[in-house]
Structures are given as structure tokens and as C-alpha cells.
């Protein structure tokens, strides 16, 4: 990937769409049948980073350095290592949005996912809503 292609889109534009994708992850996390505290912590760190990108709108050519500085300047309850790990993920997703057209299109469409909705799951992890629709269709 050329250096120019990384500079073609502002990080804030990509991160705006990554926030929508994060909502899908939250929906999936809430429906899991195990303790999802670690997942919630990681998603909160990522959400915080994405929101800071939107607020500060760093330049594309300085985005990697900006993310590194977020990790170094971190003084919150989360570990600096966790913030650094999420910063690397955000940077890689930003790069992926430039390299993979399918990923970019998915983000531009608002990162659609059935996981974003709060429909409860059955024990076999199938969506209850799809079963209801099938039953209604069969009765017609």
C-alpha cells in the first residue's frame, strides 16, 4: 500500500464508521452467556480512542504517531498496554479501510450487522426473530 493511499482519507472519517461497527460488537457481547467484563473493557477503550479521533481529527500522515501518543499519555484506570493494543487495532483497521474495498464499502454502509440488534438468541445461537418469521410464513 502506498503512503499516498493512507493519506487519502482522514482517520476521523474512518473512525466514525468504526464506531458503528463497534455497536454491532456491543450487541454481540450483551448476548453472550459468559462473563463479558473483559470484552466490555476492551470495547470501552476502543470506543474512547475512536471518539478522541473524532474530537481531535488528527492528520492522516501523523495518525500512527497520534495513536502512539494516546498510549503514552494514558493515565486512566485501564492499563497502558491495553490502550496501546487497542490503538494498534484502530490503526490496522484504518489501514484496512484503505487496502480492502469490501471493508471500506461495509464501513461506508454503516457497518450493517445482525449482531447490532438486541434480538435474543436461542440455546443453539440462532436468532429468535428468524424463527418467529419462519413460523409466521408457514402459517400463511
GROMACS .gro file of N, CA and C in nm, residues 79-136:
model
  174
   79UNK      N    1  -0.497  -0.027   3.174
   79UNK     CA    2  -0.352  -0.033   3.161
   79UNK      C    3  -0.307   0.033   3.031
   80UNK      N    4  -0.187   0.088   3.033
   80UNK     CA    5  -0.131   0.150   2.913
   80UNK      C    6  -0.115   0.045   2.804
   81UNK      N    7  -0.086  -0.079   2.843
   81UNK     CA    8  -0.073  -0.187   2.745
   81UNK      C    9  -0.203  -0.214   2.672
   82UNK      N   10  -0.315  -0.210   2.745
   82UNK     CA   11  -0.445  -0.233   2.683
   82UNK      C   12  -0.478  -0.119   2.586
   83UNK      N   13  -0.447   0.003   2.626
   83UNK     CA   14  -0.471   0.118   2.539
   83UNK      C   15  -0.383   0.108   2.414
   84UNK      N   16  -0.259   0.069   2.433
   84UNK     CA   17  -0.167   0.052   2.321
   84UNK      C   18  -0.216  -0.056   2.224
   85UNK      N   19  -0.265  -0.167   2.278
   85UNK     CA   20  -0.316  -0.276   2.194
   85UNK      C   21  -0.436  -0.229   2.112
   86UNK      N   22  -0.528  -0.157   2.175
   86UNK     CA   23  -0.645  -0.108   2.102
   86UNK      C   24  -0.606  -0.002   2.000
   87UNK      N   25  -0.506   0.079   2.033
   87UNK     CA   26  -0.458   0.180   1.938
   87UNK      C   27  -0.402   0.112   1.813
   88UNK      N   28  -0.330   0.002   1.832
   88UNK     CA   29  -0.278  -0.073   1.716
   88UNK      C   30  -0.392  -0.130   1.632
   89UNK      N   31  -0.496  -0.179   1.698
   89UNK     CA   32  -0.611  -0.233   1.625
   89UNK      C   33  -0.680  -0.123   1.544
   90UNK      N   34  -0.698  -0.006   1.604
   90UNK     CA   35  -0.761   0.106   1.533
   90UNK      C   36  -0.677   0.144   1.412
   91UNK      N   37  -0.545   0.149   1.428
   91UNK     CA   38  -0.458   0.184   1.317
   91UNK      C   39  -0.467   0.080   1.206
   92UNK      N   40  -0.467  -0.047   1.242
   92UNK     CA   41  -0.476  -0.153   1.142
   92UNK      C   42  -0.611  -0.149   1.070
   93UNK      N   43  -0.718  -0.118   1.142
   93UNK     CA   44  -0.849  -0.108   1.077
   93UNK      C   45  -0.852   0.011   0.982
   94UNK      N   46  -0.787   0.120   1.019
   94UNK     CA   47  -0.778   0.236   0.931
   94UNK      C   48  -0.703   0.199   0.804
   95UNK      N   49  -0.592   0.127   0.819
   95UNK     CA   50  -0.516   0.081   0.702
   95UNK      C   51  -0.599  -0.015   0.617
   96UNK      N   52  -0.673  -0.103   0.684
   96UNK     CA   53  -0.756  -0.199   0.611
   96UNK      C   54  -0.865  -0.128   0.530
   97UNK      N   55  -0.917  -0.019   0.583
   97UNK     CA   56  -1.019   0.058   0.511
   97UNK      C   57  -0.963   0.115   0.381
   98UNK      N   58  -0.833   0.136   0.376
   98UNK     CA   59  -0.768   0.185   0.255
   98UNK      C   60  -0.732   0.071   0.160
   99UNK      N   61  -0.700  -0.044   0.216
   99UNK     CA   62  -0.647  -0.155   0.135
   99UNK      C   63  -0.756  -0.247   0.080
  100UNK      N   64  -0.866  -0.262   0.152
  100UNK     CA   65  -0.970  -0.358   0.112
  100UNK      C   66  -1.100  -0.285   0.080
  101UNK      N   67  -1.136  -0.286  -0.046
  101UNK     CA   68  -1.257  -0.216  -0.089
  101UNK      C   69  -1.381  -0.270  -0.018
  102UNK      N   70  -1.389  -0.403   0.001
  102UNK     CA   71  -1.506  -0.463   0.065
  102UNK      C   72  -1.523  -0.410   0.207
  103UNK      N   73  -1.413  -0.398   0.279
  103UNK     CA   74  -1.419  -0.347   0.417
  103UNK      C   75  -1.463  -0.201   0.416
  104UNK      N   76  -1.407  -0.122   0.324
  104UNK     CA   77  -1.441   0.020   0.314
  104UNK      C   78  -1.589   0.037   0.280
  105UNK      N   79  -1.639  -0.042   0.187
  105UNK     CA   80  -1.781  -0.033   0.148
  105UNK      C   81  -1.870  -0.070   0.266
  106UNK      N   82  -1.833  -0.177   0.337
  106UNK     CA   83  -1.910  -0.220   0.455
  106UNK      C   84  -1.914  -0.108   0.559
  107UNK      N   85  -1.800  -0.043   0.583
  107UNK     CA   86  -1.797   0.068   0.678
  107UNK      C   87  -1.883   0.184   0.627
  108UNK      N   88  -1.870   0.216   0.499
  108UNK     CA   89  -1.946   0.328   0.442
  108UNK      C   90  -2.097   0.304   0.448
  109UNK      N   91  -2.137   0.177   0.450
  109UNK     CA   92  -2.279   0.143   0.461
  109UNK      C   93  -2.326   0.146   0.606
  110UNK      N   94  -2.240   0.186   0.697
  110UNK     CA   95  -2.276   0.191   0.839
  110UNK      C   96  -2.246   0.063   0.913
  111UNK      N   97  -2.160  -0.022   0.857
  111UNK     CA   98  -2.120  -0.149   0.920
  111UNK      C   99  -2.242  -0.232   0.959
  112UNK      N  100  -2.331  -0.261   0.862
  112UNK     CA  101  -2.452  -0.336   0.896
  112UNK      C  102  -2.420  -0.475   0.950
  113UNK      N  103  -2.494  -0.512   1.054
  113UNK     CA  104  -2.473  -0.643   1.116
  113UNK      C  105  -2.596  -0.681   1.197
  114UNK      N  106  -2.636  -0.806   1.187
  114UNK     CA  107  -2.746  -0.855   1.270
  114UNK      C  108  -2.706  -0.852   1.416
  115UNK      N  109  -2.576  -0.854   1.444
  115UNK     CA  110  -2.530  -0.850   1.582
  115UNK      C  111  -2.561  -0.717   1.650
  116UNK      N  112  -2.584  -0.613   1.573
  116UNK     CA  113  -2.611  -0.482   1.632
  116UNK      C  114  -2.748  -0.477   1.697
  117UNK      N  115  -2.837  -0.563   1.655
  117UNK     CA  116  -2.970  -0.560   1.716
  117UNK      C  117  -2.970  -0.645   1.842
  118UNK      N  118  -3.061  -0.622   1.928
  118UNK     CA  119  -3.063  -0.688   2.059
  118UNK      C  120  -3.153  -0.810   2.062
  119UNK      N  121  -3.179  -0.869   1.949
  119UNK     CA  122  -3.264  -0.987   1.943
  119UNK      C  123  -3.200  -1.099   2.023
  120UNK      N  124  -3.274  -1.160   2.117
  120UNK     CA  125  -3.215  -1.266   2.198
  120UNK      C  126  -3.186  -1.390   2.115
  121UNK      N  127  -3.090  -1.468   2.162
  121UNK     CA  128  -3.052  -1.590   2.094
  121UNK      C  129  -3.111  -1.712   2.163
  122UNK      N  130  -3.138  -1.816   2.085
  122UNK     CA  131  -3.175  -1.945   2.142
  122UNK      C  132  -3.049  -2.013   2.192
  123UNK      N  133  -3.066  -2.129   2.256
  123UNK     CA  134  -2.951  -2.203   2.304
  123UNK      C  135  -2.857  -2.241   2.191
  124UNK      N  136  -2.912  -2.265   2.072
  124UNK     CA  137  -2.826  -2.302   1.959
  124UNK      C  138  -2.773  -2.179   1.885
  125UNK      N  139  -2.788  -2.060   1.947
  125UNK     CA  140  -2.738  -1.932   1.895
  125UNK      C  141  -2.808  -1.882   1.770
  126UNK      N  142  -2.923  -1.941   1.736
  126UNK     CA  143  -2.998  -1.887   1.623
  126UNK      C  144  -3.083  -1.771   1.673
  127UNK      N  145  -3.109  -1.679   1.587
  127UNK     CA  146  -3.190  -1.565   1.626
  127UNK      C  147  -3.335  -1.605   1.646
  128UNK      N  148  -3.390  -1.567   1.759
  128UNK     CA  149  -3.530  -1.596   1.788
  128UNK      C  150  -3.619  -1.530   1.683
  129UNK      N  151  -3.585  -1.411   1.643
  129UNK     CA  152  -3.665  -1.338   1.547
  129UNK      C  153  -3.678  -1.414   1.415
  130UNK      N  154  -3.572  -1.477   1.369
  130UNK     CA  155  -3.581  -1.551   1.243
  130UNK      C  156  -3.674  -1.670   1.257
  131UNK      N  157  -3.677  -1.733   1.374
  131UNK     CA  158  -3.770  -1.844   1.397
  131UNK      C  159  -3.914  -1.795   1.396
  132UNK      N  160  -3.937  -1.680   1.454
  132UNK     CA  161  -4.072  -1.624   1.456
  132UNK      C  162  -4.117  -1.595   1.313
  133UNK      N  163  -4.029  -1.536   1.234
  133UNK     CA  164  -4.064  -1.506   1.095
  133UNK      C  165  -4.095  -1.634   1.017
  134UNK      N  166  -4.016  -1.738   1.038
  134UNK     CA  167  -4.040  -1.865   0.970
  134UNK      C  168  -4.176  -1.922   1.009
  135UNK      N  169  -4.209  -1.915   1.136
  135UNK     CA  170  -4.336  -1.968   1.184
  135UNK      C  171  -4.452  -1.891   1.124
  136UNK      N  172  -4.442  -1.760   1.120
  136UNK     CA  173  -4.547  -1.677   1.062
  136UNK      C  174  -4.563  -1.709   0.914
   0.00000   0.00000   0.00000
